[in-house]
PDB file of C-alpha atoms in Angstrom:
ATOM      1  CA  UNK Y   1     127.381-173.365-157.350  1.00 44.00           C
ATOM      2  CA  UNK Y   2     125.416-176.324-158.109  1.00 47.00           C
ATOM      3  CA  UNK Y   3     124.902-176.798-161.724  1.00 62.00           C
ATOM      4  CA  UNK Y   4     122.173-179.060-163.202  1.00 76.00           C
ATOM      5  CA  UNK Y   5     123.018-182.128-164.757  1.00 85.00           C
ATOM      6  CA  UNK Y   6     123.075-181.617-168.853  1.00 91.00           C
ATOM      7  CA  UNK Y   7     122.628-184.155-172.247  1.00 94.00           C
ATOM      8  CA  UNK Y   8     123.750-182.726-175.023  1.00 96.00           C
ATOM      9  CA  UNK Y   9     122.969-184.756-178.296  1.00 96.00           C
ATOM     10  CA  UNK Y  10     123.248-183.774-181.743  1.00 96.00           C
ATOM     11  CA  UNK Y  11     119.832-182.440-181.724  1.00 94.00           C
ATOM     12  CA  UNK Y  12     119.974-180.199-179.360  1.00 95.00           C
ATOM     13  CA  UNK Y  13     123.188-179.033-180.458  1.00 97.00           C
ATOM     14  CA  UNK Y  14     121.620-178.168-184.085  1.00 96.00           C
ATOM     15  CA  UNK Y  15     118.536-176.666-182.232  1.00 94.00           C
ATOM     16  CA  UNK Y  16     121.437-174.217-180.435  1.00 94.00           C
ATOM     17  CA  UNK Y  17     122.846-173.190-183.613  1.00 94.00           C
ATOM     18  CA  UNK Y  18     119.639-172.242-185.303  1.00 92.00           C
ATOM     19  CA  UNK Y  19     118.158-171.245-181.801  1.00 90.00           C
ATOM     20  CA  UNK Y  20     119.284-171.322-178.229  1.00 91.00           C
ATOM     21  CA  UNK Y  21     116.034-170.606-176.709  1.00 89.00           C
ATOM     22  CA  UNK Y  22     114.858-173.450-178.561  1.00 90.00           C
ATOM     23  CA  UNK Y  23     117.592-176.253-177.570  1.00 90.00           C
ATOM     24  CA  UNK Y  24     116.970-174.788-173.650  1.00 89.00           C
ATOM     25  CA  UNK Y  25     113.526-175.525-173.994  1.00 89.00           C
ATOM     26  CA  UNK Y  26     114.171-179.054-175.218  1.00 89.00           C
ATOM     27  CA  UNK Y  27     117.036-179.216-172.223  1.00 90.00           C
ATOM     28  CA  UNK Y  28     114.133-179.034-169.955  1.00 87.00           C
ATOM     29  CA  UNK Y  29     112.158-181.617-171.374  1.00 86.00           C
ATOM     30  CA  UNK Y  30     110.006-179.013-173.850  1.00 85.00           C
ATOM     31  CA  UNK Y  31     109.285-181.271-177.009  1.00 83.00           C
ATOM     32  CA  UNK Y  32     106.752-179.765-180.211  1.00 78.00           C
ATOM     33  CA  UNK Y  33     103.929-181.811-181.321  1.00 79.00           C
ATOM     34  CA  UNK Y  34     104.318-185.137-182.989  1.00 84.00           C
ATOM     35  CA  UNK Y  35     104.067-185.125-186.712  1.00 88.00           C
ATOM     36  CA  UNK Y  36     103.386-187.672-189.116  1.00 90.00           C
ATOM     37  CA  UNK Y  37     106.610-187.156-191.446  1.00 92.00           C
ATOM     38  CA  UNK Y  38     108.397-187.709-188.329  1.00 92.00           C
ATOM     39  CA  UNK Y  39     106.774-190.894-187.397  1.00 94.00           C
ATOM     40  CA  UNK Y  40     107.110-192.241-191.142  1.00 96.00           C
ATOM     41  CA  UNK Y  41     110.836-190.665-190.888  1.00 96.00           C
ATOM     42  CA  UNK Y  42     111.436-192.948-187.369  1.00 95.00           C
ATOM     43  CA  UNK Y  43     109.441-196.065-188.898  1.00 97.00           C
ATOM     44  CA  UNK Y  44     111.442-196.203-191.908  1.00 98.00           C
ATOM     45  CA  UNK Y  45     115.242-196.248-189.891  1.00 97.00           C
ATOM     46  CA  UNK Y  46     113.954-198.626-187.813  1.00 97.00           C
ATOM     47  CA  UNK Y  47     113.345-200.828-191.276  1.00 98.00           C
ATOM     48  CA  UNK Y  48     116.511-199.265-192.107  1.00 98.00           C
ATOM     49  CA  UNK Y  49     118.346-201.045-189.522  1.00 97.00           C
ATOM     50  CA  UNK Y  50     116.358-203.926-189.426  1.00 97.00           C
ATOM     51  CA  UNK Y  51     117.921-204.620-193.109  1.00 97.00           C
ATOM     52  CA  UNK Y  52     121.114-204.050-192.405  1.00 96.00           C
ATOM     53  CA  UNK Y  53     121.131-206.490-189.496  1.00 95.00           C
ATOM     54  CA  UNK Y  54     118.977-209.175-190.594  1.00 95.00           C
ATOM     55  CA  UNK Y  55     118.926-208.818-194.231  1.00 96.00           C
ATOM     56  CA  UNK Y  56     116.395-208.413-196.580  1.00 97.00           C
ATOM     57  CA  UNK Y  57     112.515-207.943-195.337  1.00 98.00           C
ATOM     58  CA  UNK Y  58     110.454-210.165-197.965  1.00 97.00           C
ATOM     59  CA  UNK Y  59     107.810-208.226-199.615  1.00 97.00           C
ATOM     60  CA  UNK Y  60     104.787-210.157-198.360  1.00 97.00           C
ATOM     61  CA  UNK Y  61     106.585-209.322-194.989  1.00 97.00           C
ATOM     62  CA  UNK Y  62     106.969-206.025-195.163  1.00 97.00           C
ATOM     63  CA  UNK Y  63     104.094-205.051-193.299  1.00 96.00           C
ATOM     64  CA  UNK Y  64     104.085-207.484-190.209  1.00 96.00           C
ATOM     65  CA  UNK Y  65     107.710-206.166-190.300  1.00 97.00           C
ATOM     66  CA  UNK Y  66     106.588-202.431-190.118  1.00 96.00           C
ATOM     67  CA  UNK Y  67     104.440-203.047-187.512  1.00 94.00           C
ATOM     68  CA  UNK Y  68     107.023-205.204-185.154  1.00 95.00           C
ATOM     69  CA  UNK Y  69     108.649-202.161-185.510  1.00 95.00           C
ATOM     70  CA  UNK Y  70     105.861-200.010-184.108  1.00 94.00           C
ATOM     71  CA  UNK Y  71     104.519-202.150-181.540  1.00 90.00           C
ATOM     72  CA  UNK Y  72     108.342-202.713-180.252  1.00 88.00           C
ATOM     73  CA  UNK Y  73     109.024-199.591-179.690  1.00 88.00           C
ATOM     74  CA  UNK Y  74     107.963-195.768-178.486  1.00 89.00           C
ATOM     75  CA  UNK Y  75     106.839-195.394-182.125  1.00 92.00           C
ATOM     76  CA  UNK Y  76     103.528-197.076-180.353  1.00 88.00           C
ATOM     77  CA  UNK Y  77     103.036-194.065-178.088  1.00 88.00           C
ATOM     78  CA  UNK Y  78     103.271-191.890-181.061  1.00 90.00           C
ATOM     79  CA  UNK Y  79     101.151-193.414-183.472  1.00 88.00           C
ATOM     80  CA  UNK Y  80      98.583-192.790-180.205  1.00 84.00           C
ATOM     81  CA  UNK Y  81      99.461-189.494-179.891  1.00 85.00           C
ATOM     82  CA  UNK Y  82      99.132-188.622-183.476  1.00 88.00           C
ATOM     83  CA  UNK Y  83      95.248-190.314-183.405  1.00 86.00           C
ATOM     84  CA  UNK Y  84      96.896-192.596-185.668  1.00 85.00           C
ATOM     85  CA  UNK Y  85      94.753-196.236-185.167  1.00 84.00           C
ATOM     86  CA  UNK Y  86      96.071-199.747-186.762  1.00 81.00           C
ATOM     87  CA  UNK Y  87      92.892-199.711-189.314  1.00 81.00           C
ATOM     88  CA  UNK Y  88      94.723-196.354-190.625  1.00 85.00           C
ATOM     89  CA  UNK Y  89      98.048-197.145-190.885  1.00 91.00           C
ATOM     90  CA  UNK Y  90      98.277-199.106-194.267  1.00 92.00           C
ATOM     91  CA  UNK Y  91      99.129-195.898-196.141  1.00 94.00           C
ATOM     92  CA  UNK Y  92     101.849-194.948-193.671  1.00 95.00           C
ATOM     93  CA  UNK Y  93     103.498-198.534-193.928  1.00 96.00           C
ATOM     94  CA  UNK Y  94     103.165-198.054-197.738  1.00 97.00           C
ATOM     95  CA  UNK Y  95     105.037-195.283-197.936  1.00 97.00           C
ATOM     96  CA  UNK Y  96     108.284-196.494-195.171  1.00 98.00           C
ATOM     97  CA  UNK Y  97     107.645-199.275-198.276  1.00 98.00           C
ATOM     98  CA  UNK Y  98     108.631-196.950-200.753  1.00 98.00           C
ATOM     99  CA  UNK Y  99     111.543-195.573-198.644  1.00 98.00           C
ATOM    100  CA  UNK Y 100     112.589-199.021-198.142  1.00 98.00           C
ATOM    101  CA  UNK Y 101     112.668-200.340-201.524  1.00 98.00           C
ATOM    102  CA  UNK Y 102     114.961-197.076-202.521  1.00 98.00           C
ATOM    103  CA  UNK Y 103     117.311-197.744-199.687  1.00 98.00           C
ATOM    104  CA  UNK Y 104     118.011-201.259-200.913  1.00 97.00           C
ATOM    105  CA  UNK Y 105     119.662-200.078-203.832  1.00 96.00           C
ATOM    106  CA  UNK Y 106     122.452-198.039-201.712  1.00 96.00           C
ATOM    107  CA  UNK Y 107     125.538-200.213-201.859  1.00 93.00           C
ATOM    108  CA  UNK Y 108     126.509-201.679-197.775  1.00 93.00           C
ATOM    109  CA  UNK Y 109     129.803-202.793-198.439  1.00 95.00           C
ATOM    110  CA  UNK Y 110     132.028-202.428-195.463  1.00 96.00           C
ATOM    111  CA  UNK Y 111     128.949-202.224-193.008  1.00 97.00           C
ATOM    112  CA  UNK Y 112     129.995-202.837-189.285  1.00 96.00           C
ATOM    113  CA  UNK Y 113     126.790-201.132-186.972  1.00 97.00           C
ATOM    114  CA  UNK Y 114     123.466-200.041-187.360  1.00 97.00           C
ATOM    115  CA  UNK Y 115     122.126-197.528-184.947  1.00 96.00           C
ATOM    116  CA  UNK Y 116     125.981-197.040-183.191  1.00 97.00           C
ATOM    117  CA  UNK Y 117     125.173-195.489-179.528  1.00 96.00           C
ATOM    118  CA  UNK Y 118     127.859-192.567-178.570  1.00 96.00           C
ATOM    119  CA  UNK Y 119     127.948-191.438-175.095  1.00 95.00           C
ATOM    120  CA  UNK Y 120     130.953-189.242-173.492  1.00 95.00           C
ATOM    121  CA  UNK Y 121     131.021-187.637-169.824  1.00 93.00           C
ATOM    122  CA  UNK Y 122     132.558-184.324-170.565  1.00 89.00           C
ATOM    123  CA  UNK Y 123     132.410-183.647-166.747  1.00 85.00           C
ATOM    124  CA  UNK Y 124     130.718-184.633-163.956  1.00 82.00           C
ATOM    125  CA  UNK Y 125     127.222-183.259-165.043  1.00 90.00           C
ATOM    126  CA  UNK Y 126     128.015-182.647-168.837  1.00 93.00           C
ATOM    127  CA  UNK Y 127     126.970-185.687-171.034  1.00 96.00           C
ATOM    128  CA  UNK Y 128     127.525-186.231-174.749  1.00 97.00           C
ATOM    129  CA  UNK Y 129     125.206-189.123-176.795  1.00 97.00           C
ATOM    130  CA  UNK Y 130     124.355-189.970-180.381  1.00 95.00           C
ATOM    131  CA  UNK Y 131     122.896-192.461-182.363  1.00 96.00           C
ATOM    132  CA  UNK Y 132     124.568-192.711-185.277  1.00 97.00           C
ATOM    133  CA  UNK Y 133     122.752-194.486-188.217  1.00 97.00           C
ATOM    134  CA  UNK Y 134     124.944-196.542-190.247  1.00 98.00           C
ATOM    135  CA  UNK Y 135     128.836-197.278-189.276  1.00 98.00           C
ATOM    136  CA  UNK Y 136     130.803-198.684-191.974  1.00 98.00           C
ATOM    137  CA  UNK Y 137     134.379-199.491-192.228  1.00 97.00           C
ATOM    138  CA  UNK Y 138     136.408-197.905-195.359  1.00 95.00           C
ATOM    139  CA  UNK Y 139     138.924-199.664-197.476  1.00 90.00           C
ATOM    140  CA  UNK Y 140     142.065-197.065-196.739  1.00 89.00           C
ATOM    141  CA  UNK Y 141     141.092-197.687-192.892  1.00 92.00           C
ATOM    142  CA  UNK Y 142     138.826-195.466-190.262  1.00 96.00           C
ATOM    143  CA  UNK Y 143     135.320-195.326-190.415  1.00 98.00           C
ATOM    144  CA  UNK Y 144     132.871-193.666-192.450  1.00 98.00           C
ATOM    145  CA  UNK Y 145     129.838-192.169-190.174  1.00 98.00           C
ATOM    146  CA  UNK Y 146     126.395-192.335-192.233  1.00 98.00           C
ATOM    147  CA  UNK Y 147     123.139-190.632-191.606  1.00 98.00           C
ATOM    148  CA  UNK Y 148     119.777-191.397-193.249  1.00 98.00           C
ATOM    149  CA  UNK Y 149     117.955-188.755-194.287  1.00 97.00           C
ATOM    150  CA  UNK Y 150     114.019-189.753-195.135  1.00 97.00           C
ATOM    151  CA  UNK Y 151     112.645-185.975-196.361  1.00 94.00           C
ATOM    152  CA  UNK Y 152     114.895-183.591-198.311  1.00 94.00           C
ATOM    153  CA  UNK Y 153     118.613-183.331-197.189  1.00 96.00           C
ATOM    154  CA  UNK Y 154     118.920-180.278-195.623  1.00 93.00           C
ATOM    155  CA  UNK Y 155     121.645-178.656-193.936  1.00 94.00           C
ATOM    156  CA  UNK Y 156     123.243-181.816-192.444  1.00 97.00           C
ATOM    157  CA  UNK Y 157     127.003-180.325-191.637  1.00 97.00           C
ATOM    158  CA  UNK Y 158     126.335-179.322-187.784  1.00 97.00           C
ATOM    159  CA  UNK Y 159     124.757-182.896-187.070  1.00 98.00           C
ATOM    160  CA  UNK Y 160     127.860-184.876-188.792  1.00 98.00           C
ATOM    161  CA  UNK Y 161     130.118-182.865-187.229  1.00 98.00           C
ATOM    162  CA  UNK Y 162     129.155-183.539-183.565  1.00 98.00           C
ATOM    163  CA  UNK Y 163     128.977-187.105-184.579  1.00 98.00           C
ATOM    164  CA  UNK Y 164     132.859-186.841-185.651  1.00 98.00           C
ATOM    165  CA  UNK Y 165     133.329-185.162-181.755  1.00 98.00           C
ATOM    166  CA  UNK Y 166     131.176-188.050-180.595  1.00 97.00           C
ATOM    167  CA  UNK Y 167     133.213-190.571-182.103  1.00 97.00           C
ATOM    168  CA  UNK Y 168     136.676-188.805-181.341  1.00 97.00           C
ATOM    169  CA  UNK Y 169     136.064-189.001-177.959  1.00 96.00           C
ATOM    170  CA  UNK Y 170     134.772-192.525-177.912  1.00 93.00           C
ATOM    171  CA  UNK Y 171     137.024-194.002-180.356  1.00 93.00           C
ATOM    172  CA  UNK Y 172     140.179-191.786-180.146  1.00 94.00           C
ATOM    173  CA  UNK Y 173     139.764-191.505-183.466  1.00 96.00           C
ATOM    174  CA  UNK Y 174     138.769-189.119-186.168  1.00 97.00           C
ATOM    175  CA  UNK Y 175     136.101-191.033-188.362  1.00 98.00           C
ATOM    176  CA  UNK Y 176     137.193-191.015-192.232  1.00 97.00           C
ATOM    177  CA  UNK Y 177     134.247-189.588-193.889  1.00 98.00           C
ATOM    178  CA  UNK Y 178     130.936-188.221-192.241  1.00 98.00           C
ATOM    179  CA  UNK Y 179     128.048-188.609-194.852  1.00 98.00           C
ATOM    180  CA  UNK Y 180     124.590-187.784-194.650  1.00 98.00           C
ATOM    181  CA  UNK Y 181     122.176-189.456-197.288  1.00 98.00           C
ATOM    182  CA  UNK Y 182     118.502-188.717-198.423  1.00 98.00           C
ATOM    183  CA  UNK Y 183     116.907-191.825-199.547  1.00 97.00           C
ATOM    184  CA  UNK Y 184     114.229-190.105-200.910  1.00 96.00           C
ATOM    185  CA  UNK Y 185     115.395-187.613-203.362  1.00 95.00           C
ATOM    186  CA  UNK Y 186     119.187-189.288-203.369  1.00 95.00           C
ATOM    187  CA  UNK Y 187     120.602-186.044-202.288  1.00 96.00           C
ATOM    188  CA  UNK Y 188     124.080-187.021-200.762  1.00 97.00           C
ATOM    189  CA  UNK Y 189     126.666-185.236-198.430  1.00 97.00           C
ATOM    190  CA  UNK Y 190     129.576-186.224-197.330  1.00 94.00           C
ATOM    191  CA  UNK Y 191     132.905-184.487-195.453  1.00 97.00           C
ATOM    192  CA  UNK Y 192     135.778-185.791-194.293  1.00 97.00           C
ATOM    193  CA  UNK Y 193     135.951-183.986-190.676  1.00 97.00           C
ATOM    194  CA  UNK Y 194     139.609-182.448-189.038  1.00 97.00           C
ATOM    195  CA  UNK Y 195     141.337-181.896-185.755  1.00 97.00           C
ATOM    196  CA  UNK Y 196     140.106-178.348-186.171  1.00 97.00           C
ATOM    197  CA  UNK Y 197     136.483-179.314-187.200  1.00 97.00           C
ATOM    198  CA  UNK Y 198     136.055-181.266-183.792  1.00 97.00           C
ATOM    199  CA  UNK Y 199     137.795-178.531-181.479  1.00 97.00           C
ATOM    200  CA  UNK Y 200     135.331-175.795-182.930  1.00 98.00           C
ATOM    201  CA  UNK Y 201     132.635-178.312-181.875  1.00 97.00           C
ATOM    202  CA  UNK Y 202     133.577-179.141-178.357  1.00 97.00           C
ATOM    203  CA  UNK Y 203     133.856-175.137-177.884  1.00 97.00           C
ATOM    204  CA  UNK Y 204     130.552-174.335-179.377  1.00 97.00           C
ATOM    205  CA  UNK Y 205     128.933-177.420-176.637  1.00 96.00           C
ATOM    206  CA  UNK Y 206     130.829-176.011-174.190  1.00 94.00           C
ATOM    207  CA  UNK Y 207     129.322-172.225-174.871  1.00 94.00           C
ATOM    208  CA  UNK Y 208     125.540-173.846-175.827  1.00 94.00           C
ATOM    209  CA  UNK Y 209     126.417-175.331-171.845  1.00 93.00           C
ATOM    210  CA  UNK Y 210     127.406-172.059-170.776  1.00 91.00           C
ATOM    211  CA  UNK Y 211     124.235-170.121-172.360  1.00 90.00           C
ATOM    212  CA  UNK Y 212     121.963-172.913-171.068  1.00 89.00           C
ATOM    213  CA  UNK Y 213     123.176-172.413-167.625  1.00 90.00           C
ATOM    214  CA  UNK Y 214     123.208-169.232-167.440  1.00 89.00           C
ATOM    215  CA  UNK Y 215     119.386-168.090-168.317  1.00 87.00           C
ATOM    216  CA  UNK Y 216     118.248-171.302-165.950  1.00 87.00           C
ATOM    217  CA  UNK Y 217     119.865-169.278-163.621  1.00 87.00           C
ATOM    218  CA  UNK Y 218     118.931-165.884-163.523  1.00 87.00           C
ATOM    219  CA  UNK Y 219     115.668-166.958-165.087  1.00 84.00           C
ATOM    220  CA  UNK Y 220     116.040-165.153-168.449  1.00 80.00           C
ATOM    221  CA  UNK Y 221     115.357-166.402-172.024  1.00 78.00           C
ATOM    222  CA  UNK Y 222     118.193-167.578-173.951  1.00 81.00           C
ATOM    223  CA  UNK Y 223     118.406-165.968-177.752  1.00 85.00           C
ATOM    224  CA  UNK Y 224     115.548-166.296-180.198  1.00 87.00           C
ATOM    225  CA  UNK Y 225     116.526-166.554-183.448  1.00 87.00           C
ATOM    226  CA  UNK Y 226     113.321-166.913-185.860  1.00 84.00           C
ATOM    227  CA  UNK Y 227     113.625-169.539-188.878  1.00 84.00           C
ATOM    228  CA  UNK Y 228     111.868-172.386-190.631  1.00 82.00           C
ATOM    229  CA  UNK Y 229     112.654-174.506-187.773  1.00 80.00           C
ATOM    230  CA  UNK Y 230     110.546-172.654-186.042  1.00 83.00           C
ATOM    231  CA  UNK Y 231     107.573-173.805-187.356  1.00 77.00           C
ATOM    232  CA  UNK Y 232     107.716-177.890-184.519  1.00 74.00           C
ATOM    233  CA  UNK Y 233     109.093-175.198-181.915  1.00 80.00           C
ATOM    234  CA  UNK Y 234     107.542-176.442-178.379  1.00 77.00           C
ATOM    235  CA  UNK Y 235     107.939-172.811-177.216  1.00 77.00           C
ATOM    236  CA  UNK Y 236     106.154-171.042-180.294  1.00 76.00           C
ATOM    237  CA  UNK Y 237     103.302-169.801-178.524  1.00 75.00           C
ATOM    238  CA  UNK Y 238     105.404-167.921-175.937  1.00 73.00           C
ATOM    239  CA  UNK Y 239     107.712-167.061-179.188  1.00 77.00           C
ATOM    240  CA  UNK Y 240     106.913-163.376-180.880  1.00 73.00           C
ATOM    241  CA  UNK Y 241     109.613-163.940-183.260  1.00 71.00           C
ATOM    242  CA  UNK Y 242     108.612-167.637-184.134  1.00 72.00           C
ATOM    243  CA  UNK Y 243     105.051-166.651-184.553  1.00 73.00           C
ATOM    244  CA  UNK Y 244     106.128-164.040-186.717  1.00 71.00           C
ATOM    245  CA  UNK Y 245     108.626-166.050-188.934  1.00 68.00           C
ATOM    246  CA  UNK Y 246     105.837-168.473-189.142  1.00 65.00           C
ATOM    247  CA  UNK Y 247     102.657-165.622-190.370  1.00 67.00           C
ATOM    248  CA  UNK Y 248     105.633-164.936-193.134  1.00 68.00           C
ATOM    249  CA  UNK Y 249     106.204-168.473-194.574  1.00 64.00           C
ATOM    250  CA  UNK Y 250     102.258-168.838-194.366  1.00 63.00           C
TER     251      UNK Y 250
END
């Protein structure tokens, strides 16, 4: 048999946990709506990352910076999609601002990479990638993995942990400490990840890979589990249980 060619990234892995029907959809190019928290939430790591490599963005710079950042990348094709116009987007940039000026005060001592690209051919047609936010070396040795976080902090275990089989695979190496950090609320989570952590991973890709496959071919749904993530779903209107989970939370 055939099989199609697959990315996995962590994304699509946490969409499998919460709901496989959801991460197939995204599998086959299925993406919800843009939003504006999410285009502030991409703005501000770009700014993010721009500190770290460049240093400091002077405040009477801070919004040509901003908007380099827009205008350089596919955050330009979402500001159009969200109707968003450059007359409008003071208030936007004023609030990455406010992000910004919180995320100087987190210490950067041992930083090595800023936006660290992870990519690992499982098999022929199986492909892992991440971006991971932050890498930064720790005193005792390894690596400590770091994700920005620009809303509240969530449930960020799943992600971190498919970093750590990311960077196993890559680096032969188990990072030291995955950490996941809001920089608005200063909510902070951190793990250090095992042998064991990583194998659980690698089977539950291999299973999201075999679930995937699977209702692609015999042209079934995969599960629907209904949650608060359903509320971005790109299959919601199609979704009984998603429109239901979503008349509740209403």
């Amino acid at each position: 048999m055939l099989f199609r060619s697959v990315r996995i990234s962590a994304s699509t892995y946490v969409s499998w946990k919460k709901c496989p029907d959801q991460a197939s959809a995204k599998l086959q190019g299925i993406y919800g709506p843009e939003s504006r928290p999410a285009f502030l939430g991409s703005l501000a790591h770009r700014l993010f990352s721009r500190h770290l490599r460049d240093g400091p963005i002077h405040p009477e710079e801070f919004a040509q910076a901003a908007k380099e950042e827009i205008g350089g990348s596919n955050l330009n094709h979402k500001m159009v999609a969200l109707g968003l116009k450059p007359s409008t987007l003071d208030p936007v940039i004023e609030e990455a601002r406010a992000l910004y000026e919180r995320f100087t005060n987190l210490p950067d001592e041992g930083f090595e990479g800023a936006e660290v690209e992870l990519d690992h051919m499982a098999s022929a047609n199986v492909e892992l990638v991440g971006s991971v936010d932050a890498v930064f070396r720790e005193d005792l040795g390894g690596h400590r993995l770091v994700d920005w976080k620009t809303g509240e902090l969530g449930e960020p275990e799943d992600q971190l942990l498919f970093y750590s089989l990311l960077w196993a695979l890559a680096r032969d190496e188990l990072p030291a400490i995955v950490e996941a950090v809001s920089v608005r609320t200063g909510e902070r989570y951190h793990a250090v990840p095992s042998t064991r952590d990583v194998v659980a991973v690698a089977g539950e890709v291999a299973d999201l890979v075999n679930q995937v496959r699977q209702a692609w071919a015999d042209g079934s749904a995969a599960e629907k589990r209904g949650g608060p993530w359903c509320k971005f779903c790109p299959i919601l209107e199609d979704c009984p249980e998603g429109q239901a989970v979503g008349a509740l939370l209403d």
